[in-house]
Amino acid sequence: MLKKIATAAGVLLLSALAACGGQAPAGSGTGALTLGFAQVGAESGWRTANTKSIQEAAQAAGVVLKFSDAQQKQENQIKAIRSYIQQKVDVIAFSPVVETGWDTVLLEAKRAGIPVILTDRAVDSEDTSLYRTFLGSDFVEEGRKAGAWLVANSTGPVSVVELQGTTGAAPAIDRKKGFEEKIAARPDIKVVASQTGDFTRSGGKQVMEAMLKSTPDIDVVYAHNDDMGLGAIEAVKAAGKVPGRDIRVITVDGVRDGMQALANGEIDFIVECNPLLGKQLMDLAKKVKAGESVPQRVVTEETTFTREQAKAALPSRQY
Ligand code: GZL
């Protein structure tokens, strides 16, 4: 009898909430966790693989996923986060397109009692209470791996042009930092030009076309992702040069198109950046929702690929 009264009271409360314009918490009644995810965009093969991983993992975990694509604009991500707060989702997760400008909206989520998980990219907030955990790669280490390979695989003077990721994005800032840290050991390796290609193939091609015109004797391209590296290769070929022979190419990510170019000899070395964060994200969201403690930082596992390693890995590559 008591159970029936309690159930009736619950239904009445939800109806009253709905009637007076209040919103019952999203997903309430089903018991399933509702996750609001604000994605950066669809700028690269990596991002596509990351989105697929999150969507498939949500389905497998029985998580109700609300998903938005910000088209690489911070204001769109902030709008999406505010919308998830309004909808009273259980957990909010997002990949911050740039490091700065998040404190206000993260404070709004905190005041609404909605935990936030950072995935893929970090924010520069001093207040780490604004998010429960950051799941993603160590981008400085990725830059170090790229620089260390060049130091170990070059002799004599080397002129490098760098295609940076999105201005202000954690992977762009940190991949540059790690690369410079390693090549500092070789004063004859010089970054003679460095410009953003915004992590897109077209951006990489346009910037490389300009660099080929303005910068004599380029030996190496260091691109912060495969997509910009592949765009640069198009420009190198159009200029009548042979990628992998006249100009060597180092990239980060390890998506299929990049790995194929590495196997074909057009890219020389790839530092992997693992986009398959979906399952870990769902596990973390459930723990956070259940009030369990989670590590402040979860670093994703990833490796590097030479040409032979790419040939061996391609047949079983998931993305
Ligand atoms: C890295 C991720 C970067 C990829 C790019 O974790 O944020 O953004 O390296 C993607 O391909 O656009």
mmCIF file of C-alpha atoms and ligand atoms in Angstrom:
data_model
loop_
_atom_site.group_PDB
_atom_site.id
_atom_site.type_symbol
_atom_site.label_atom_id
_atom_site.label_comp_id
_atom_site.label_asym_id
_atom_site.label_seq_id
_atom_site.Cartn_x
_atom_site.Cartn_y
_atom_site.Cartn_z
ATOM 1 C CA MET A 1 0.000 0.000 0.000
ATOM 2 C CA LEU A 2 2.778 2.408 0.997
ATOM 3 C CA LYS A 3 4.531 1.636 -2.296
ATOM 4 C CA LYS A 4 1.399 2.581 -4.239
ATOM 5 C CA ILE A 5 1.111 5.898 -2.358
ATOM 6 C CA ALA A 6 4.801 6.659 -2.996
ATOM 7 C CA THR A 7 4.456 5.893 -6.701
ATOM 8 C CA ALA A 8 1.354 8.030 -6.985
ATOM 9 C CA ALA A 9 3.123 10.875 -5.181
ATOM 10 C CA GLY A 10 6.052 10.563 -7.568
ATOM 11 C CA VAL A 11 3.782 10.763 -10.597
ATOM 12 C CA LEU A 12 1.954 13.727 -9.083
ATOM 13 C CA LEU A 13 5.260 15.557 -8.414
ATOM 14 C CA LEU A 14 6.481 15.006 -11.965
ATOM 15 C CA SER A 15 3.126 16.128 -13.372
ATOM 16 C CA ALA A 16 3.135 19.204 -11.140
ATOM 17 C CA LEU A 17 6.662 20.044 -12.263
ATOM 18 C CA ALA A 18 5.699 19.675 -15.904
ATOM 19 C CA ALA A 19 2.457 21.663 -15.420
ATOM 20 C CA CYS A 20 4.149 24.665 -13.801
ATOM 21 C CA GLY A 21 6.689 24.902 -16.583
ATOM 22 C CA GLY A 22 9.353 23.223 -14.527
ATOM 23 C CA GLN A 23 11.075 20.432 -16.333
ATOM 24 C CA ALA A 24 11.343 17.004 -14.869
ATOM 25 C CA PRO A 25 15.021 15.987 -14.999
ATOM 26 C CA ALA A 26 15.909 14.744 -18.481
ATOM 27 C CA GLY A 27 15.648 10.978 -18.740
ATOM 28 C CA SER A 28 13.708 10.774 -15.494
ATOM 29 C CA GLY A 29 11.294 7.916 -15.286
ATOM 30 C CA THR A 30 13.480 5.661 -17.411
ATOM 31 C CA GLY A 31 16.257 5.510 -14.818
ATOM 32 C CA ALA A 32 18.799 5.738 -17.685
ATOM 33 C CA LEU A 33 21.643 8.208 -17.310
ATOM 34 C CA THR A 34 21.253 11.225 -19.596
ATOM 35 C CA LEU A 35 24.541 12.646 -20.919
ATOM 36 C CA GLY A 36 24.757 15.968 -22.735
ATOM 37 C CA PHE A 37 27.813 16.031 -25.050
ATOM 38 C CA ALA A 38 29.025 19.224 -26.769
ATOM 39 C CA GLN A 39 31.372 18.132 -29.584
ATOM 40 C CA VAL A 40 33.923 20.469 -31.239
ATOM 41 C CA GLY A 41 32.755 19.876 -34.798
ATOM 42 C CA ALA A 42 33.492 17.505 -37.696
ATOM 43 C CA GLU A 43 36.776 19.051 -38.846
ATOM 44 C CA SER A 44 38.895 15.928 -39.220
ATOM 45 C CA GLY A 45 38.967 12.168 -39.543
ATOM 46 C CA TRP A 46 39.947 12.045 -35.893
ATOM 47 C CA ARG A 47 36.848 13.965 -34.855
ATOM 48 C CA THR A 48 34.595 11.706 -36.922
ATOM 49 C CA ALA A 49 36.086 8.643 -35.236
ATOM 50 C CA ASN A 50 35.751 10.290 -31.819
ATOM 51 C CA THR A 51 32.061 11.120 -32.400
ATOM 52 C CA LYS A 52 31.341 7.578 -33.628
ATOM 53 C CA SER A 53 33.047 6.124 -30.571
ATOM 54 C CA ILE A 54 30.958 8.266 -28.197
ATOM 55 C CA GLN A 55 27.648 7.554 -29.953
ATOM 56 C CA GLU A 56 28.252 3.792 -30.161
ATOM 57 C CA ALA A 57 29.452 3.597 -26.549
ATOM 58 C CA ALA A 58 26.366 5.480 -25.305
ATOM 59 C CA GLN A 59 24.097 3.019 -27.108
ATOM 60 C CA ALA A 60 26.000 0.030 -25.735
ATOM 61 C CA ALA A 61 25.910 1.471 -22.198
ATOM 62 C CA GLY A 62 22.196 2.335 -22.244
ATOM 63 C CA VAL A 63 23.047 6.020 -21.826
ATOM 64 C CA VAL A 64 20.607 8.577 -23.271
ATOM 65 C CA LEU A 65 22.947 10.805 -25.333
ATOM 66 C CA LYS A 66 22.115 14.396 -26.252
ATOM 67 C CA PHE A 67 24.735 15.421 -28.843
ATOM 68 C CA SER A 68 25.641 18.747 -30.463
ATOM 69 C CA ASP A 69 28.213 19.737 -33.133
ATOM 70 C CA ALA A 70 29.617 23.234 -32.493
ATOM 71 C CA GLN A 71 31.208 23.596 -35.948
ATOM 72 C CA GLN A 72 34.451 24.574 -34.167
ATOM 73 C CA LYS A 73 32.836 27.665 -32.559
ATOM 74 C CA GLN A 74 33.186 28.178 -28.794
ATOM 75 C CA GLU A 75 29.938 30.152 -28.579
ATOM 76 C CA ASN A 76 28.060 27.157 -29.959
ATOM 77 C CA GLN A 77 29.599 24.856 -27.378
ATOM 78 C CA ILE A 78 28.648 27.261 -24.582
ATOM 79 C CA LYS A 79 25.066 27.441 -25.922
ATOM 80 C CA ALA A 80 24.893 23.644 -26.004
ATOM 81 C CA ILE A 81 26.164 23.352 -22.419
ATOM 82 C CA ARG A 82 23.563 25.910 -21.259
ATOM 83 C CA SER A 83 20.881 23.929 -23.075
ATOM 84 C CA TYR A 84 21.946 20.746 -21.270
ATOM 85 C CA ILE A 85 21.767 22.626 -17.946
ATOM 86 C CA GLN A 86 18.227 23.745 -18.815
ATOM 87 C CA GLN A 87 17.295 20.171 -19.699
ATOM 88 C CA LYS A 88 18.690 19.013 -16.344
ATOM 89 C CA VAL A 89 20.806 16.243 -17.829
ATOM 90 C CA ASP A 90 22.596 13.992 -15.351
ATOM 91 C CA VAL A 91 26.142 14.652 -16.668
ATOM 92 C CA ILE A 92 27.668 17.090 -19.178
ATOM 93 C CA ALA A 93 30.776 16.217 -21.206
ATOM 94 C CA PHE A 94 32.575 18.224 -23.878
ATOM 95 C CA SER A 95 35.819 18.658 -25.792
ATOM 96 C CA PRO A 96 36.720 22.373 -25.355
ATOM 97 C CA VAL A 97 37.559 23.791 -28.785
ATOM 98 C CA VAL A 98 39.993 26.227 -27.112
ATOM 99 C CA GLU A 99 41.531 26.310 -23.614
ATOM 100 C CA THR A 100 40.162 29.630 -22.362
ATOM 101 C CA GLY A 101 36.733 31.188 -21.652
ATOM 102 C CA TRP A 102 34.921 28.328 -19.882
ATOM 103 C CA ASP A 103 34.794 29.349 -16.199
ATOM 104 C CA THR A 104 31.423 31.147 -16.366
ATOM 105 C CA VAL A 105 29.451 28.350 -18.013
ATOM 106 C CA LEU A 106 31.201 25.666 -15.957
ATOM 107 C CA LEU A 107 30.206 27.573 -12.802
ATOM 108 C CA GLU A 108 26.593 27.599 -14.053
ATOM 109 C CA ALA A 109 26.737 23.800 -14.419
ATOM 110 C CA LYS A 110 28.283 23.462 -10.949
ATOM 111 C CA ARG A 111 25.550 25.642 -9.395
ATOM 112 C CA ALA A 112 22.931 23.529 -11.181
ATOM 113 C CA GLY A 113 24.494 20.458 -9.550
ATOM 114 C CA ILE A 114 25.428 18.896 -12.909
ATOM 115 C CA PRO A 115 28.899 17.274 -12.979
ATOM 116 C CA VAL A 116 31.107 17.985 -16.008
ATOM 117 C CA ILE A 117 33.637 15.683 -17.677
ATOM 118 C CA LEU A 118 36.294 17.074 -20.057
ATOM 119 C CA THR A 119 37.166 14.763 -22.951
ATOM 120 C CA ASP A 120 39.955 15.048 -25.521
ATOM 121 C CA ARG A 121 41.007 18.677 -24.884
ATOM 122 C CA ALA A 122 41.709 20.569 -21.646
ATOM 123 C CA VAL A 123 40.654 23.971 -20.301
ATOM 124 C CA ASP A 124 42.972 26.419 -18.558
ATOM 125 C CA SER A 125 40.633 26.967 -15.575
ATOM 126 C CA GLU A 126 42.550 27.320 -12.294
ATOM 127 C CA ASP A 127 39.480 25.972 -10.472
ATOM 128 C CA THR A 128 39.635 22.215 -11.006
ATOM 129 C CA SER A 129 36.395 21.835 -9.013
ATOM 130 C CA LEU A 130 34.612 22.992 -12.191
ATOM 131 C CA TYR A 131 34.996 19.530 -13.731
ATOM 132 C CA ARG A 132 35.239 16.053 -12.265
ATOM 133 C CA THR A 133 37.885 14.598 -14.593
ATOM 134 C CA PHE A 134 39.793 15.157 -17.862
ATOM 135 C CA LEU A 135 39.951 12.126 -20.174
ATOM 136 C CA GLY A 136 42.353 12.644 -23.058
ATOM 137 C CA SER A 137 45.848 12.429 -24.517
ATOM 138 C CA ASP A 138 49.056 14.047 -23.291
ATOM 139 C CA PHE A 139 49.599 16.404 -26.229
ATOM 140 C CA VAL A 140 52.980 17.655 -25.003
ATOM 141 C CA GLU A 141 54.183 14.039 -25.043
ATOM 142 C CA GLU A 142 52.809 13.644 -28.575
ATOM 143 C CA GLY A 143 54.895 16.663 -29.650
ATOM 144 C CA ARG A 144 57.940 15.222 -27.901
ATOM 145 C CA LYS A 145 57.542 11.931 -29.799
ATOM 146 C CA ALA A 146 57.432 13.810 -33.122
ATOM 147 C CA GLY A 147 60.494 15.905 -32.247
ATOM 148 C CA ALA A 148 62.440 12.925 -30.922
ATOM 149 C CA TRP A 149 61.853 11.005 -34.167
ATOM 150 C CA LEU A 150 63.138 13.925 -36.256
ATOM 151 C CA VAL A 151 66.232 14.320 -34.057
ATOM 152 C CA ALA A 152 66.966 10.582 -34.359
ATOM 153 C CA ASN A 153 66.272 10.467 -38.114
ATOM 154 C CA SER A 154 68.044 13.522 -39.477
ATOM 155 C CA THR A 155 71.621 14.694 -39.854
ATOM 156 C CA GLY A 156 72.843 18.159 -40.707
ATOM 157 C CA PRO A 157 70.705 21.287 -41.115
ATOM 158 C CA VAL A 158 66.919 20.713 -41.324
ATOM 159 C CA SER A 159 64.346 23.408 -42.155
ATOM 160 C CA VAL A 160 60.933 22.561 -40.709
ATOM 161 C CA VAL A 161 57.585 24.184 -41.504
ATOM 162 C CA GLU A 162 54.894 23.615 -38.877
ATOM 163 C CA LEU A 163 51.159 23.386 -39.576
ATOM 164 C CA GLN A 164 49.555 24.191 -36.232
ATOM 165 C CA GLY A 165 46.121 23.055 -35.104
ATOM 166 C CA THR A 166 43.322 25.438 -34.154
ATOM 167 C CA THR A 167 44.686 28.608 -32.534
ATOM 168 C CA GLY A 168 44.262 28.417 -28.765
ATOM 169 C CA ALA A 169 43.400 24.708 -28.736
ATOM 170 C CA ALA A 170 45.224 22.549 -26.179
ATOM 171 C CA PRO A 171 46.559 20.073 -28.799
ATOM 172 C CA ALA A 172 47.936 22.935 -30.907
ATOM 173 C CA ILE A 173 49.637 24.660 -27.971
ATOM 174 C CA ASP A 174 51.040 21.468 -26.470
ATOM 175 C CA ARG A 175 52.123 19.651 -29.638
ATOM 176 C CA LYS A 176 54.146 22.732 -30.561
ATOM 177 C CA LYS A 177 55.622 22.887 -27.044
ATOM 178 C CA GLY A 178 56.650 19.226 -26.943
ATOM 179 C CA PHE A 179 58.177 19.305 -30.448
ATOM 180 C CA GLU A 180 60.248 22.399 -29.669
ATOM 181 C CA GLU A 181 61.426 20.855 -26.399
ATOM 182 C CA LYS A 182 62.947 17.893 -28.251
ATOM 183 C CA ILE A 183 64.468 19.686 -31.256
ATOM 184 C CA ALA A 184 66.166 22.149 -28.898
ATOM 185 C CA ALA A 185 68.865 19.469 -28.644
ATOM 186 C CA ARG A 186 69.715 20.120 -32.313
ATOM 187 C CA PRO A 187 70.310 23.818 -33.136
ATOM 188 C CA ASP A 188 70.650 22.788 -36.818
ATOM 189 C CA ILE A 189 66.952 21.773 -36.839
ATOM 190 C CA LYS A 190 64.999 24.992 -37.256
ATOM 191 C CA VAL A 191 61.259 25.725 -37.496
ATOM 192 C CA VAL A 192 61.435 28.332 -40.261
ATOM 193 C CA ALA A 193 57.645 28.884 -40.570
ATOM 194 C CA SER A 194 54.671 28.033 -38.358
ATOM 195 C CA GLN A 195 50.995 28.783 -39.021
ATOM 196 C CA THR A 196 47.564 27.388 -38.175
ATOM 197 C CA GLY A 197 45.721 25.201 -40.657
ATOM 198 C CA ASP A 198 42.843 24.794 -38.161
ATOM 199 C CA PHE A 199 43.127 20.991 -38.146
ATOM 200 C CA THR A 200 41.482 20.759 -41.582
ATOM 201 C CA ARG A 201 42.767 19.257 -44.843
ATOM 202 C CA SER A 202 41.902 22.407 -46.811
ATOM 203 C CA GLY A 203 43.624 24.550 -44.197
ATOM 204 C CA GLY A 204 46.773 22.450 -44.376
ATOM 205 C CA LYS A 205 46.806 22.648 -48.182
ATOM 206 C CA GLN A 206 46.295 26.437 -48.303
ATOM 207 C CA VAL A 207 48.983 27.159 -45.710
ATOM 208 C CA MET A 208 51.448 24.784 -47.367
ATOM 209 C CA GLU A 209 50.850 26.370 -50.794
ATOM 210 C CA ALA A 210 51.795 29.750 -49.297
ATOM 211 C CA MET A 211 54.813 28.332 -47.437
ATOM 212 C CA LEU A 212 56.130 26.649 -50.596
ATOM 213 C CA LYS A 213 56.078 30.050 -52.299
ATOM 214 C CA SER A 214 57.562 32.042 -49.415
ATOM 215 C CA THR A 215 59.929 29.606 -47.715
ATOM 216 C CA PRO A 216 62.914 28.270 -49.667
ATOM 217 C CA ASP A 217 64.328 24.796 -49.115
ATOM 218 C CA ILE A 218 61.739 23.153 -46.880
ATOM 219 C CA ASP A 219 63.018 19.766 -45.653
ATOM 220 C CA VAL A 220 60.240 18.662 -43.274
ATOM 221 C CA VAL A 221 56.559 19.388 -42.604
ATOM 222 C CA TYR A 222 55.409 18.883 -39.014
ATOM 223 C CA ALA A 223 51.584 18.868 -39.092
ATOM 224 C CA HIS A 224 49.613 18.761 -35.842
ATOM 225 C CA ASN A 225 47.174 16.285 -37.419
ATOM 226 C CA ASP A 226 46.932 13.874 -40.357
ATOM 227 C CA ASP A 227 44.332 15.953 -42.162
ATOM 228 C CA MET A 228 46.565 19.024 -42.425
ATOM 229 C CA GLY A 229 49.479 16.767 -43.377
ATOM 230 C CA LEU A 230 47.430 15.218 -46.195
ATOM 231 C CA GLY A 231 46.441 18.689 -47.395
ATOM 232 C CA ALA A 232 50.097 19.713 -47.337
ATOM 233 C CA ILE A 233 50.995 16.648 -49.420
ATOM 234 C CA GLU A 234 48.536 17.776 -52.102
ATOM 235 C CA ALA A 235 50.310 21.159 -52.191
ATOM 236 C CA VAL A 236 53.775 19.551 -52.296
ATOM 237 C CA LYS A 237 52.766 17.391 -55.264
ATOM 238 C CA ALA A 238 51.181 20.346 -57.055
ATOM 239 C CA ALA A 239 54.518 22.158 -56.669
ATOM 240 C CA GLY A 240 56.219 19.290 -58.504
ATOM 241 C CA LYS A 241 57.958 17.875 -55.426
ATOM 242 C CA VAL A 242 57.805 14.349 -54.043
ATOM 243 C CA PRO A 243 56.492 13.985 -50.461
ATOM 244 C CA GLY A 244 58.570 11.539 -48.427
ATOM 245 C CA ARG A 245 61.578 12.199 -50.677
ATOM 246 C CA ASP A 246 61.993 15.960 -51.362
ATOM 247 C CA ILE A 247 60.008 16.959 -48.284
ATOM 248 C CA ARG A 248 59.443 14.572 -45.354
ATOM 249 C CA VAL A 249 56.157 14.693 -43.421
ATOM 250 C CA ILE A 250 55.494 14.057 -39.722
ATOM 251 C CA THR A 251 51.891 14.076 -38.465
ATOM 252 C CA VAL A 252 49.796 13.282 -35.388
ATOM 253 C CA ASP A 253 46.577 11.195 -35.101
ATOM 254 C CA GLY A 254 46.926 7.914 -37.037
ATOM 255 C CA VAL A 255 43.557 7.881 -38.818
ATOM 256 C CA ARG A 256 43.166 5.517 -41.763
ATOM 257 C CA ASP A 257 43.952 8.044 -44.525
ATOM 258 C CA GLY A 258 47.088 9.125 -42.695
ATOM 259 C CA MET A 259 48.200 5.551 -42.051
ATOM 260 C CA GLN A 260 47.646 4.712 -45.729
ATOM 261 C CA ALA A 261 49.817 7.689 -46.761
ATOM 262 C CA LEU A 262 52.466 6.502 -44.297
ATOM 263 C CA ALA A 263 52.364 2.992 -45.765
ATOM 264 C CA ASN A 264 52.583 4.506 -49.273
ATOM 265 C CA GLY A 265 55.682 6.541 -48.388
ATOM 266 C CA GLU A 266 54.113 10.021 -48.539
ATOM 267 C CA ILE A 267 54.161 10.481 -44.749
ATOM 268 C CA ASP A 268 57.289 9.450 -42.834
ATOM 269 C CA PHE A 269 56.150 9.134 -39.219
ATOM 270 C CA ILE A 270 52.832 9.335 -37.329
ATOM 271 C CA VAL A 271 52.323 9.915 -33.623
ATOM 272 C CA GLU A 272 49.052 8.274 -32.628
ATOM 273 C CA CYS A 273 46.330 10.254 -30.853
ATOM 274 C CA ASN A 274 43.583 7.844 -29.780
ATOM 275 C CA PRO A 275 40.023 9.081 -30.543
ATOM 276 C CA LEU A 276 38.271 6.000 -29.145
ATOM 277 C CA LEU A 277 37.248 7.584 -25.831
ATOM 278 C CA GLY A 278 33.579 6.541 -25.841
ATOM 279 C CA LYS A 279 33.617 3.554 -23.501
ATOM 280 C CA GLN A 280 35.855 5.240 -20.936
ATOM 281 C CA LEU A 281 33.593 8.304 -21.053
ATOM 282 C CA MET A 282 30.464 6.255 -20.361
ATOM 283 C CA ASP A 283 32.154 4.425 -17.468
ATOM 284 C CA LEU A 284 33.288 7.740 -15.969
ATOM 285 C CA ALA A 285 29.838 9.317 -16.438
ATOM 286 C CA LYS A 286 28.144 6.458 -14.586
ATOM 287 C CA LYS A 287 30.656 6.661 -11.734
ATOM 288 C CA VAL A 288 30.279 10.432 -11.471
ATOM 289 C CA LYS A 289 26.486 10.138 -11.503
ATOM 290 C CA ALA A 290 26.638 7.482 -8.785
ATOM 291 C CA GLY A 291 28.761 9.815 -6.658
ATOM 292 C CA GLU A 292 31.809 7.569 -6.905
ATOM 293 C CA SER A 293 35.260 9.156 -6.930
ATOM 294 C CA VAL A 294 37.092 9.319 -10.263
ATOM 295 C CA PRO A 295 40.707 10.320 -11.038
ATOM 296 C CA GLN A 296 41.196 14.028 -11.813
ATOM 297 C CA ARG A 297 43.115 13.004 -14.960
ATOM 298 C CA VAL A 298 42.772 9.921 -17.198
ATOM 299 C CA VAL A 299 45.484 9.775 -19.886
ATOM 300 C CA THR A 300 44.626 7.740 -22.979
ATOM 301 C CA GLU A 301 47.030 5.076 -24.223
ATOM 302 C CA GLU A 302 48.598 5.571 -27.645
ATOM 303 C CA THR A 303 51.725 4.809 -29.661
ATOM 304 C CA THR A 304 53.664 5.841 -32.784
ATOM 305 C CA PHE A 305 53.953 4.362 -36.286
ATOM 306 C CA THR A 306 56.784 3.968 -38.758
ATOM 307 C CA ARG A 307 56.076 2.864 -42.352
ATOM 308 C CA GLU A 308 56.452 -0.841 -41.614
ATOM 309 C CA GLN A 309 54.325 -0.565 -38.458
ATOM 310 C CA ALA A 310 51.590 1.224 -40.432
ATOM 311 C CA LYS A 311 51.523 -1.532 -43.064
ATOM 312 C CA ALA A 312 51.123 -4.123 -40.296
ATOM 313 C CA ALA A 313 48.448 -2.137 -38.407
ATOM 314 C CA LEU A 314 46.253 -1.058 -41.340
ATOM 315 C CA PRO A 315 44.284 -4.319 -41.838
ATOM 316 C CA SER A 316 42.948 -4.232 -38.278
ATOM 317 C CA ARG A 317 42.701 -0.465 -37.861
ATOM 318 C CA GLN A 318 39.293 0.509 -36.328
ATOM 319 C CA TYR A 319 39.322 4.067 -37.763
HETATM 320 C C1 GZL B 1 43.295 15.749 -30.407
HETATM 321 C C2 GZL B 1 42.108 16.377 -31.097
HETATM 322 C C3 GZL B 1 42.545 17.000 -32.384
HETATM 323 C C4 GZL B 1 43.046 15.982 -33.415
HETATM 324 C C5 GZL B 1 42.568 16.616 -34.676
HETATM 325 O O1 GZL B 1 42.884 15.094 -29.247
HETATM 326 O O2 GZL B 1 41.537 17.375 -30.278
HETATM 327 O O3 GZL B 1 41.413 17.648 -32.961
HETATM 328 O O4 GZL B 1 44.427 15.772 -33.376
HETATM 329 C C6 GZL B 1 41.188 17.057 -34.268
HETATM 330 O O5 GZL B 1 42.544 15.773 -35.797
HETATM 331 O O6 GZL B 1 40.646 17.942 -35.166
#
